[in-house]
CSV table of C-alpha atoms and ligand atoms in Angstrom, one decimal:
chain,number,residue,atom,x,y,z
A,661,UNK,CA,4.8,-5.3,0.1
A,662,UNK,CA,3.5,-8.3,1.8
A,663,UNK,CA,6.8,-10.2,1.3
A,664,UNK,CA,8.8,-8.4,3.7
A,665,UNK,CA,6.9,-7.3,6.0
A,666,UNK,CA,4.6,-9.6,9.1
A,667,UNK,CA,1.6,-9.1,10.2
A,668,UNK,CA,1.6,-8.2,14.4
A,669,UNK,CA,-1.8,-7.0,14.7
A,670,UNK,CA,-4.4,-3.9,14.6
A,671,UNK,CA,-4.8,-0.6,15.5
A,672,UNK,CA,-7.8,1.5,14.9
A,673,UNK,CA,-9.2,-1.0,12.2
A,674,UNK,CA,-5.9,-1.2,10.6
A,675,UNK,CA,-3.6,-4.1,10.0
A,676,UNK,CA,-0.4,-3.7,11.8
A,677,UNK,CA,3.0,-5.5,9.7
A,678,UNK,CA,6.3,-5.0,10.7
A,679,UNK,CA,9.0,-4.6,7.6
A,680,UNK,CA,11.5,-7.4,8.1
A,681,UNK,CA,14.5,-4.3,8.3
A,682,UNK,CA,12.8,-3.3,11.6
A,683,UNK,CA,14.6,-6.8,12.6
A,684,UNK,CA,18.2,-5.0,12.3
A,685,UNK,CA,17.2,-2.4,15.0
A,686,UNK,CA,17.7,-4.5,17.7
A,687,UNK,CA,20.7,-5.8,16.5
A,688,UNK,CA,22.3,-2.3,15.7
A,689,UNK,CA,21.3,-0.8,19.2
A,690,UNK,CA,22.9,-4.0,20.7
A,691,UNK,CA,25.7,-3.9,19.1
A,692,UNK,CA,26.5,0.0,19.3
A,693,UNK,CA,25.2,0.2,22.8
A,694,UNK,CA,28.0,-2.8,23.5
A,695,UNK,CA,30.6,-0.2,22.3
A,696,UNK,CA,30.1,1.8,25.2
A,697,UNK,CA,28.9,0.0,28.1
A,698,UNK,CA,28.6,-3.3,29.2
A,699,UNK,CA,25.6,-5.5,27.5
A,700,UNK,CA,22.4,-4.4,29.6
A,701,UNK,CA,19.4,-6.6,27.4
A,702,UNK,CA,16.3,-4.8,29.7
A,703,UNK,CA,17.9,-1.3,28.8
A,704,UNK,CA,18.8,-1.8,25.2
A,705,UNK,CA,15.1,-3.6,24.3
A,706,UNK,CA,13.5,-0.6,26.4
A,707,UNK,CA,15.1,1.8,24.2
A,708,UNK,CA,14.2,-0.5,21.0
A,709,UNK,CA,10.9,0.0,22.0
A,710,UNK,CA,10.5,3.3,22.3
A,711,UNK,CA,12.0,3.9,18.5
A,712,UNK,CA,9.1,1.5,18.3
A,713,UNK,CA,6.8,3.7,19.9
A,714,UNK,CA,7.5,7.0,18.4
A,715,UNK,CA,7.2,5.2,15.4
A,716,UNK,CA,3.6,3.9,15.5
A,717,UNK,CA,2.5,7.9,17.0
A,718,UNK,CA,4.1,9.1,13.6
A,719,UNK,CA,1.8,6.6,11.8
A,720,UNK,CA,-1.3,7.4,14.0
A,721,UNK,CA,-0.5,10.9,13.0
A,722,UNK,CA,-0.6,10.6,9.5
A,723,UNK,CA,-3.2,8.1,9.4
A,724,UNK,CA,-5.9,10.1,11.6
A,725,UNK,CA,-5.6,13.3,9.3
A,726,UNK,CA,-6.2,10.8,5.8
A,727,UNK,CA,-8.9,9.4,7.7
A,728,UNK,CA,-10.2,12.9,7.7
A,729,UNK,CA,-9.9,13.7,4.4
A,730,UNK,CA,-11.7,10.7,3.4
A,731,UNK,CA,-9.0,7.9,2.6
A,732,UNK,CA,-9.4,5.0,3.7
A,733,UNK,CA,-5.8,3.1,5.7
A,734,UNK,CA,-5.4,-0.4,4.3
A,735,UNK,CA,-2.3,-1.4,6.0
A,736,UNK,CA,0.6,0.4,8.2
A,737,UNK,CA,4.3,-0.7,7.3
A,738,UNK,CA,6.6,-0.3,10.1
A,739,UNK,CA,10.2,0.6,9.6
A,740,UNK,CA,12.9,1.0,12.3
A,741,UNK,CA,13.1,5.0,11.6
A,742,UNK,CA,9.7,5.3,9.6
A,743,UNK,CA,6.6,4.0,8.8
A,744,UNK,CA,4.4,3.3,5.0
A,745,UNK,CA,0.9,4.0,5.4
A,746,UNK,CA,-1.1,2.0,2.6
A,747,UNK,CA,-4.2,3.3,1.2
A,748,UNK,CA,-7.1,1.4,0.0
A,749,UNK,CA,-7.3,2.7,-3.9
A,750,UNK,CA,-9.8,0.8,-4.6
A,751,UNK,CA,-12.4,2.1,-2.5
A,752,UNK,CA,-11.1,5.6,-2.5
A,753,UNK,CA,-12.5,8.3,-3.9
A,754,UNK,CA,-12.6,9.9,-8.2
A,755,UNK,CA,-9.4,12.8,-8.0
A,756,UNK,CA,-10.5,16.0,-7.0
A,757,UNK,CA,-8.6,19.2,-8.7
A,758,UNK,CA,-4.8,19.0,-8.4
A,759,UNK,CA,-5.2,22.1,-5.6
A,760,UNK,CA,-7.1,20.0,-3.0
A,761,UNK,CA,-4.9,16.7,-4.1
A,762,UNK,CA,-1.2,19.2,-3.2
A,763,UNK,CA,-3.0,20.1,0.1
A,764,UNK,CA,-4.1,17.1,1.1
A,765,UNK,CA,-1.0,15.3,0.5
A,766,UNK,CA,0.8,18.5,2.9
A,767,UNK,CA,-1.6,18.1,5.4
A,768,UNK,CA,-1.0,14.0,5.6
A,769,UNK,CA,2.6,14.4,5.0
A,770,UNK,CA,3.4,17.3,8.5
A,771,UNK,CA,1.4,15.5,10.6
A,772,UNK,CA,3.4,12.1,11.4
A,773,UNK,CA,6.8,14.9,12.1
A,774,UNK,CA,4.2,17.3,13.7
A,775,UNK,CA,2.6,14.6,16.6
A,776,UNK,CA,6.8,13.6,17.0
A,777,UNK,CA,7.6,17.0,17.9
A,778,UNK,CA,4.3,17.5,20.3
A,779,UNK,CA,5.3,14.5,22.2
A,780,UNK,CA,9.2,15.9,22.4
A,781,UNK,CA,7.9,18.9,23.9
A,782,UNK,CA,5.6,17.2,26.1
A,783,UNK,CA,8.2,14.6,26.9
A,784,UNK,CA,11.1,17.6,27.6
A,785,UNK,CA,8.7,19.4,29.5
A,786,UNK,CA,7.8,16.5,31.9
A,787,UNK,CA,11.5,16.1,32.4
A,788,UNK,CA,12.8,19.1,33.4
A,789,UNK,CA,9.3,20.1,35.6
A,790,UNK,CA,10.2,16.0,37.5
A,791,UNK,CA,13.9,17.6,37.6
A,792,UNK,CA,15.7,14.3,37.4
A,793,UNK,CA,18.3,15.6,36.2
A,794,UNK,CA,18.2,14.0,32.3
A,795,UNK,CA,21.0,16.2,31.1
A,796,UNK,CA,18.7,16.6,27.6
A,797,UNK,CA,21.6,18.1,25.6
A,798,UNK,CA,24.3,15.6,26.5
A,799,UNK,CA,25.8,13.9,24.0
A,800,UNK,CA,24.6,10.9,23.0
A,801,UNK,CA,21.3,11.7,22.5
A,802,UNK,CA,20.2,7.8,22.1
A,803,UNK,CA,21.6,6.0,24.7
A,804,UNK,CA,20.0,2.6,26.3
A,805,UNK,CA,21.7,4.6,29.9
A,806,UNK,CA,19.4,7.7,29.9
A,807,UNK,CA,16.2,6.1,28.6
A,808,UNK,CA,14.0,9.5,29.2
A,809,UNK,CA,16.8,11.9,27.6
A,810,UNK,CA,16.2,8.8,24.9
A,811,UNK,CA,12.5,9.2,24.0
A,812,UNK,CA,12.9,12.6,23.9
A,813,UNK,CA,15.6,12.8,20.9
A,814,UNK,CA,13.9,9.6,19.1
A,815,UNK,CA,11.0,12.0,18.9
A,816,UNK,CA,13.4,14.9,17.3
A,817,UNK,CA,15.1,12.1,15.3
A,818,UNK,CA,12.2,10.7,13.9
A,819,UNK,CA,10.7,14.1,12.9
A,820,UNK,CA,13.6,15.6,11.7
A,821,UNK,CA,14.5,12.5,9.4
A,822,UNK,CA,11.1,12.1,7.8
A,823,UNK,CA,11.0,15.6,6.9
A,824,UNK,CA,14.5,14.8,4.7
A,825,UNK,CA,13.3,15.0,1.1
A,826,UNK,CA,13.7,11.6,0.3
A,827,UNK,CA,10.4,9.9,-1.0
A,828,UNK,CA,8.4,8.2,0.5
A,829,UNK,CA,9.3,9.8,3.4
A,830,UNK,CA,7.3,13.0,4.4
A,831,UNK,CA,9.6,15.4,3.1
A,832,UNK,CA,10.2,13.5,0.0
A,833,UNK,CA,5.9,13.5,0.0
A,834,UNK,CA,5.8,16.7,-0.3
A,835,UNK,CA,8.4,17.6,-2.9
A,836,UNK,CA,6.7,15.1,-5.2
A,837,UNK,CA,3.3,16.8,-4.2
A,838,UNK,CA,5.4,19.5,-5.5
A,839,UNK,CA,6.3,18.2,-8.4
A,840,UNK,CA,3.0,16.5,-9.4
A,841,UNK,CA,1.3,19.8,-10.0
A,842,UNK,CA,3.3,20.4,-13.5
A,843,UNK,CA,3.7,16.9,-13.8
A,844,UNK,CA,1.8,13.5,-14.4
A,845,UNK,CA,1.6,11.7,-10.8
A,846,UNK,CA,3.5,9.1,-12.0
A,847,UNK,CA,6.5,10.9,-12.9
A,848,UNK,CA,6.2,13.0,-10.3
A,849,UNK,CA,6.9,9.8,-8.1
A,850,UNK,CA,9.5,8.2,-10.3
A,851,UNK,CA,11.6,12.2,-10.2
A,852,UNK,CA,11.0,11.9,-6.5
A,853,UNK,CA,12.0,8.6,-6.0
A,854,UNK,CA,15.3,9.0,-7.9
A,855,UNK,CA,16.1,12.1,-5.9
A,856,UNK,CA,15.8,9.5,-2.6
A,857,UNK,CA,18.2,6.8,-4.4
A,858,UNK,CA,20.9,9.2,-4.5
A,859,UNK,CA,20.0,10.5,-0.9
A,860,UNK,CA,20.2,7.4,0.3
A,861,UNK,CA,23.5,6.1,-1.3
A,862,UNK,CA,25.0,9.4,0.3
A,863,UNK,CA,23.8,8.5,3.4
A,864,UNK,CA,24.8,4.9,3.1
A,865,UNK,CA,28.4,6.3,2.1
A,866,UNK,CA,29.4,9.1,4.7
A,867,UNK,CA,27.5,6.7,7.7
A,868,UNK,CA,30.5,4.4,6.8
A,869,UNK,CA,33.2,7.0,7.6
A,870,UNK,CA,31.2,8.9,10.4
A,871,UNK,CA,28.0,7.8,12.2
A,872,UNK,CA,26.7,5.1,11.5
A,873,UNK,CA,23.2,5.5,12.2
A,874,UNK,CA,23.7,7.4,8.6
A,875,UNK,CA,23.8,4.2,6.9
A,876,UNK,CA,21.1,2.3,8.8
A,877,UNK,CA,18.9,5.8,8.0
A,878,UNK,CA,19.8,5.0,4.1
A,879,UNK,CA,19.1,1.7,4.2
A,880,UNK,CA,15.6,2.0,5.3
A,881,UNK,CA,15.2,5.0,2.7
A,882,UNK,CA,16.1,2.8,-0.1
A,883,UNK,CA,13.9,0.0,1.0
A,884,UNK,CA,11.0,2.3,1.7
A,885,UNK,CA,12.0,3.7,-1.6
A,886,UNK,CA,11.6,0.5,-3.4
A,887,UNK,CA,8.0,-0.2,-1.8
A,888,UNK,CA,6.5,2.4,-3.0
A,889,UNK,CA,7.8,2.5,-6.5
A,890,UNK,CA,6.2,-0.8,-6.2
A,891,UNK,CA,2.6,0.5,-5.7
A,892,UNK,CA,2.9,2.8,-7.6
A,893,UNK,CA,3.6,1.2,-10.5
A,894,UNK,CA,0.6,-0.9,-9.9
A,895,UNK,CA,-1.2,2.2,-9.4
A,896,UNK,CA,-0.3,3.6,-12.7
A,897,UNK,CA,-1.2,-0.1,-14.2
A,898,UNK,CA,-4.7,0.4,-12.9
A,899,UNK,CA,-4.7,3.7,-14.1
A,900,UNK,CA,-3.6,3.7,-17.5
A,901,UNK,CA,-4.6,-0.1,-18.8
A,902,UNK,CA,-7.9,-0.2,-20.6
A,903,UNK,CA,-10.7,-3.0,-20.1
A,904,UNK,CA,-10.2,-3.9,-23.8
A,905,UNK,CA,-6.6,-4.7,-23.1
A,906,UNK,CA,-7.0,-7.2,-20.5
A,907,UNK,CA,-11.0,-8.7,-20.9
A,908,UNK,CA,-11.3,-12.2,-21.9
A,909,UNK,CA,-12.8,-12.2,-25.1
A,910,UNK,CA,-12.7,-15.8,-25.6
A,911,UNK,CA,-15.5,-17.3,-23.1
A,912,UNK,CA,-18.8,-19.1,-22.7
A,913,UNK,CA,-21.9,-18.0,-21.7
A,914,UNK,CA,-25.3,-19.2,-20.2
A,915,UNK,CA,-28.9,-19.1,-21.6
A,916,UNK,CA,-31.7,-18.4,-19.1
A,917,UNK,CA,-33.5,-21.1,-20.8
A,918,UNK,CA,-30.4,-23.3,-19.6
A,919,UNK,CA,-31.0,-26.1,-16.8
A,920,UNK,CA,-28.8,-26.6,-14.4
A,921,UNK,CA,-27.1,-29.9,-15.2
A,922,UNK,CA,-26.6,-28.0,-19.0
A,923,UNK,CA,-25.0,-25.5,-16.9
A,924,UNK,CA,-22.8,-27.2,-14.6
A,925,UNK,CA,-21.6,-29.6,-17.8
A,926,UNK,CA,-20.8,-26.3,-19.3
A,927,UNK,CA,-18.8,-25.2,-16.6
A,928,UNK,CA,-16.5,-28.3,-16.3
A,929,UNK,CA,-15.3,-27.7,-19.5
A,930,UNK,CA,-14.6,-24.0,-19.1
A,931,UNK,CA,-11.8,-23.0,-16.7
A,932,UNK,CA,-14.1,-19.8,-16.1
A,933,UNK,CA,-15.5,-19.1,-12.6
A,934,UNK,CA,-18.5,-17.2,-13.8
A,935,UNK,CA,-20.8,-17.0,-16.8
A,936,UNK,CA,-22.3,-13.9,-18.0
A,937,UNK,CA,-26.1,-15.1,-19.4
A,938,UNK,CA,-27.5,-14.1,-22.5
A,939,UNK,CA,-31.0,-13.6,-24.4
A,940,UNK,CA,-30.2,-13.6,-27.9
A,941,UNK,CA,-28.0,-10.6,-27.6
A,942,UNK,CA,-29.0,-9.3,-24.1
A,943,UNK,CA,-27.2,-9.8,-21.1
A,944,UNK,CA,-29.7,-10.8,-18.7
A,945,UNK,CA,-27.6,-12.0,-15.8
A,946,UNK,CA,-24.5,-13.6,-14.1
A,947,UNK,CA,-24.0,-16.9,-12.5
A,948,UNK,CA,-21.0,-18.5,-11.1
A,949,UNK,CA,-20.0,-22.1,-11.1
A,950,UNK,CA,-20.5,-22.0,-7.0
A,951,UNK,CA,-23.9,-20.9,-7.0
A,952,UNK,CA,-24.5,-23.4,-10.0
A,953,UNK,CA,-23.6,-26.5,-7.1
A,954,UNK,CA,-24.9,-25.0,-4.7
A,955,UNK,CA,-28.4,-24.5,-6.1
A,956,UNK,CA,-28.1,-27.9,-7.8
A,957,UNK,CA,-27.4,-29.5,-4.4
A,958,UNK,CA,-30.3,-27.7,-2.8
A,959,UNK,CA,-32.9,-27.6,-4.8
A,960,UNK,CA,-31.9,-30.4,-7.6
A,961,UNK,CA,-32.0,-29.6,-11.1
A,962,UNK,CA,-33.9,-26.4,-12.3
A,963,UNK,CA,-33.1,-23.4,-14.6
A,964,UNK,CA,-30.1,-21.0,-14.8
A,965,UNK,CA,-33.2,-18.7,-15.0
A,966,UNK,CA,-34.4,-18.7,-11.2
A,967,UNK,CA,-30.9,-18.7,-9.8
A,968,UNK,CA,-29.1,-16.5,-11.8
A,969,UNK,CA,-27.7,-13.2,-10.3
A,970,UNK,CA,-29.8,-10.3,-11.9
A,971,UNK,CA,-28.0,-7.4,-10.1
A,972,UNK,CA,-25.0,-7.0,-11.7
A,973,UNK,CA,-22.8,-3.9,-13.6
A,974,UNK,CA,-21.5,-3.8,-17.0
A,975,UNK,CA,-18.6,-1.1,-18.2
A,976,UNK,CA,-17.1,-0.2,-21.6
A,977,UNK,CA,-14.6,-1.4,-23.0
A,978,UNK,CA,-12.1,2.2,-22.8
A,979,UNK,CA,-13.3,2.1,-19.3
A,980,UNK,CA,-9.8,1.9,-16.7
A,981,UNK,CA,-8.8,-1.5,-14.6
A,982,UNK,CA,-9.1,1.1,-11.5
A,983,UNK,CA,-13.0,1.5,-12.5
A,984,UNK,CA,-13.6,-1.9,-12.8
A,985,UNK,CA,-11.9,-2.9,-10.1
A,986,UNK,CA,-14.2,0.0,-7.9
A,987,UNK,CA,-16.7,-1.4,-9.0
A,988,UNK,CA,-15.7,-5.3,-7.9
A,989,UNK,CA,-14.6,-4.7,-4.7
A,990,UNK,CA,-17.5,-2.0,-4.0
A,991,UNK,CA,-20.4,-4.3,-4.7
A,992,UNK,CA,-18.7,-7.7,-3.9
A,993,UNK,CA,-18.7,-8.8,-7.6
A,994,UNK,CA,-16.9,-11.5,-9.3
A,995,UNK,CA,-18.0,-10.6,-13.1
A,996,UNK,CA,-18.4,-7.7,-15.1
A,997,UNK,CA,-19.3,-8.2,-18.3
A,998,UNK,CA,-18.2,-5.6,-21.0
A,999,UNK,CA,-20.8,-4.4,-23.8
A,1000,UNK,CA,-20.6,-2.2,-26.6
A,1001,UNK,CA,-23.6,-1.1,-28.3
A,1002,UNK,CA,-25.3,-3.3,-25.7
A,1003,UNK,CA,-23.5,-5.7,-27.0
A,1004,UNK,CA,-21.4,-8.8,-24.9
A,1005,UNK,CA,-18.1,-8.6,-25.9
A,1006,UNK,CA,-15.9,-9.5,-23.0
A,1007,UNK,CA,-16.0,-10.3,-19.4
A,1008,UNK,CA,-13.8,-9.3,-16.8
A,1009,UNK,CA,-13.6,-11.8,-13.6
A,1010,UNK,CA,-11.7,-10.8,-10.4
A,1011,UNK,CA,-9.1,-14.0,-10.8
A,1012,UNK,CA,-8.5,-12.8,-14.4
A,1013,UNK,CA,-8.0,-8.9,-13.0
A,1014,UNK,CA,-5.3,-9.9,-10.3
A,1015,UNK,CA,-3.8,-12.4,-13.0
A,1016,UNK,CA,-2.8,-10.0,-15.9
A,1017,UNK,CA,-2.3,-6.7,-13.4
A,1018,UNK,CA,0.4,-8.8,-11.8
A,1019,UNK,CA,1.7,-9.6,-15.4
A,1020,UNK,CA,1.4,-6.0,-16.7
A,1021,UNK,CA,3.5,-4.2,-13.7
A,1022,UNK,CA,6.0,-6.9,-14.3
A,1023,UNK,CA,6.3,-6.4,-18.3
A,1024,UNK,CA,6.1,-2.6,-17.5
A,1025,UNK,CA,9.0,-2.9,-15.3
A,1026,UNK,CA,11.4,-4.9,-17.4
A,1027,UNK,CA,10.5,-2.4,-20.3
A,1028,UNK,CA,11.4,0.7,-18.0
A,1029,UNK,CA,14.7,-1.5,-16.9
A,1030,UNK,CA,15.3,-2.0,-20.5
A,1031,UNK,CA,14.9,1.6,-21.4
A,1032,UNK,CA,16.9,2.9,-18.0
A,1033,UNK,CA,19.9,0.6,-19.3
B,311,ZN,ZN1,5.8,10.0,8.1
């Protein structure tokens, strides 16, 4: 996700990027614009940014009802026809029942066409009360000439074109909403996100022998396709991977009774970040390597016992990555040890989380590759 896309700023507490397609938008209004009239820069960026515009309202739209729901916006992804909104997983919310999860998802997914359609109206209805004469049904609709006849049909465009049911665009939401109540989620996504493929290779195909704002509008479905097969596949990852799978289970540990020069020489010969420290067979505490220096440089030497962090969670070993990952993030973690029995038997650190989650989605998808080919 963060590959292709650049970061340009905030908006209601949430980061801003701009997908690197949104650069052929200029470019394709330039250059069809130049078909019919004479290069007019001003005109043709003005127009540019009101497909920019209607764009970001879409978002706010969809972002502003998932806010009310209760899920939180990580990041908006800009495309030139549509938009990703990316949700913080890892703070959100257990599941409720499949009912509330279909409705919600309706709800998010009609209001980013629904605010596009409100500001048409609005927009049309300004026009014709000012009178200027905008000719609103004159062919074309998006023209750099005719900028206000312009914002109203990038509006109808933009509504009409996310309510296609290609995934992830809103239509294509709601269809896999659809299909995730017989379904698992994840399938649901992958049937949904093969319906798009073909969508957009149809579009792609008849925008070269008609319009071509056809291909441009298939493009951007396939790459906003591809995005979110991406998350998801790290969602399902979180999801479905047990602690057991990925915990380090070869690692050393601390003794209260430890000082901190023991520690610290420890700790150079580990590549570990942080130590889970035990009684006898009690987990009494964490420390990291950081706070080990940092207390050593302070305070000189002294025991693991008096720095050590006694506030911390443990989790089982079936528990999933997502839980342990909740957890982390939630209470600013870097450790989590793993008992059984009340037993040690693995720790989980944040580097060694991000490490194999990044290895996992990428074994999963050459093994899905393999088994598609
Ligand atoms: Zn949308």
């Amino acid at each position: 996700m963060r590959s292709w896309s650049i970061h340009v700023g905030r908006l209601f507490g949430v980061e801003v990027r701009l997908h690197l397609t949104f650069l052929i938008l200029p470019l394709f209004v330039f250059w069809t614009e130049y078909n019919v009239h004479p290069a007019n820069g001003p005109r043709d960026l003005a127009l540019v940014g009101i497909i920019l515009a209607c764009v970001a309202a879409h978002e706010i739209g969809h972002m502003l009802i998932a806010r009310r729901a209760g899920l939180i916006p990580k990041a908006v992804i800009l495309l030139p026809l549509s938009g990703v909104t990316v949700f913080d997983e890892s703070r959100a919310e257990k599941p409720e029942c499949a009912a509330a999860v279909w409705k919600r998802e309706v709800q998010i997914a009609i209001a980013g066409p629904l605010v596009n359609l409100v500001f048409a109206l609005v927009a049309a209805g300004v026009i014709l009360l000012a009178g200027a004469g905008a000719h609103l049904r004159e062919w074309p609709f998006l023209q750099s000439n005719n900028l206000p006849r312009s914002l109203v049909w990038a509006n109808l465009y933009i509504a009409g074109l996310n309510l296609l049911p290609a995934y992830p665009l809103d239509g294509g939401r709601i269809l896999r909403a659809f299909f995730a109540r017989s379904i698992d989620p994840a399938a649901a996504t992958r049937r949904a996100v093969s319906i798009s493929h073909a969508l957009a290779m149809v579009l792609m195909v008849a925008g070269l022998f008609s319009n071509t704002w056809l291909t441009m509008v298939g493009i951007i479905i396939f790459s906003a396709a591809q995005l979110e097969e991406r998350a998801v596949i790290f969602q399902s990852v979180l999801d479905n991977v047990r602690l057991e799978e990925v915990m380090l289970t070869d690692f050393a540990t601390l003794s209260p009774a430890d000082t901190l020069e023991d520690a610290l020489d420890k700790a150079v010969h580990s590549l570990q970040d942080d130590f889970p420290v035990v009684r006898g067979s009690d987990m009494v505490g964490v420390i990291s390597r950081q706070r080990i220096l940092e207390a050593l440089r302070m305070e000189g030497n002294g025991y693991v016992q008096a720095v050590m962090n006694k506030l911390f969670e443990v989790s089982a070993r079936q528990e999933s990555l997502a839980s342990a990952f909740r957890k982390l993030t939630s209470h600013n973690l870097s450790i989590i040890p793993v008992v059984e029995d009340q037993r040690l038997v693995g720790i989980v650190t944040l580097q060694n989380l991000m490490h194999s989650m990044a290895l996992l989605a990428e074994s999963r998808k050459l093994r899905r590759d393999e088994q598609g080919s």
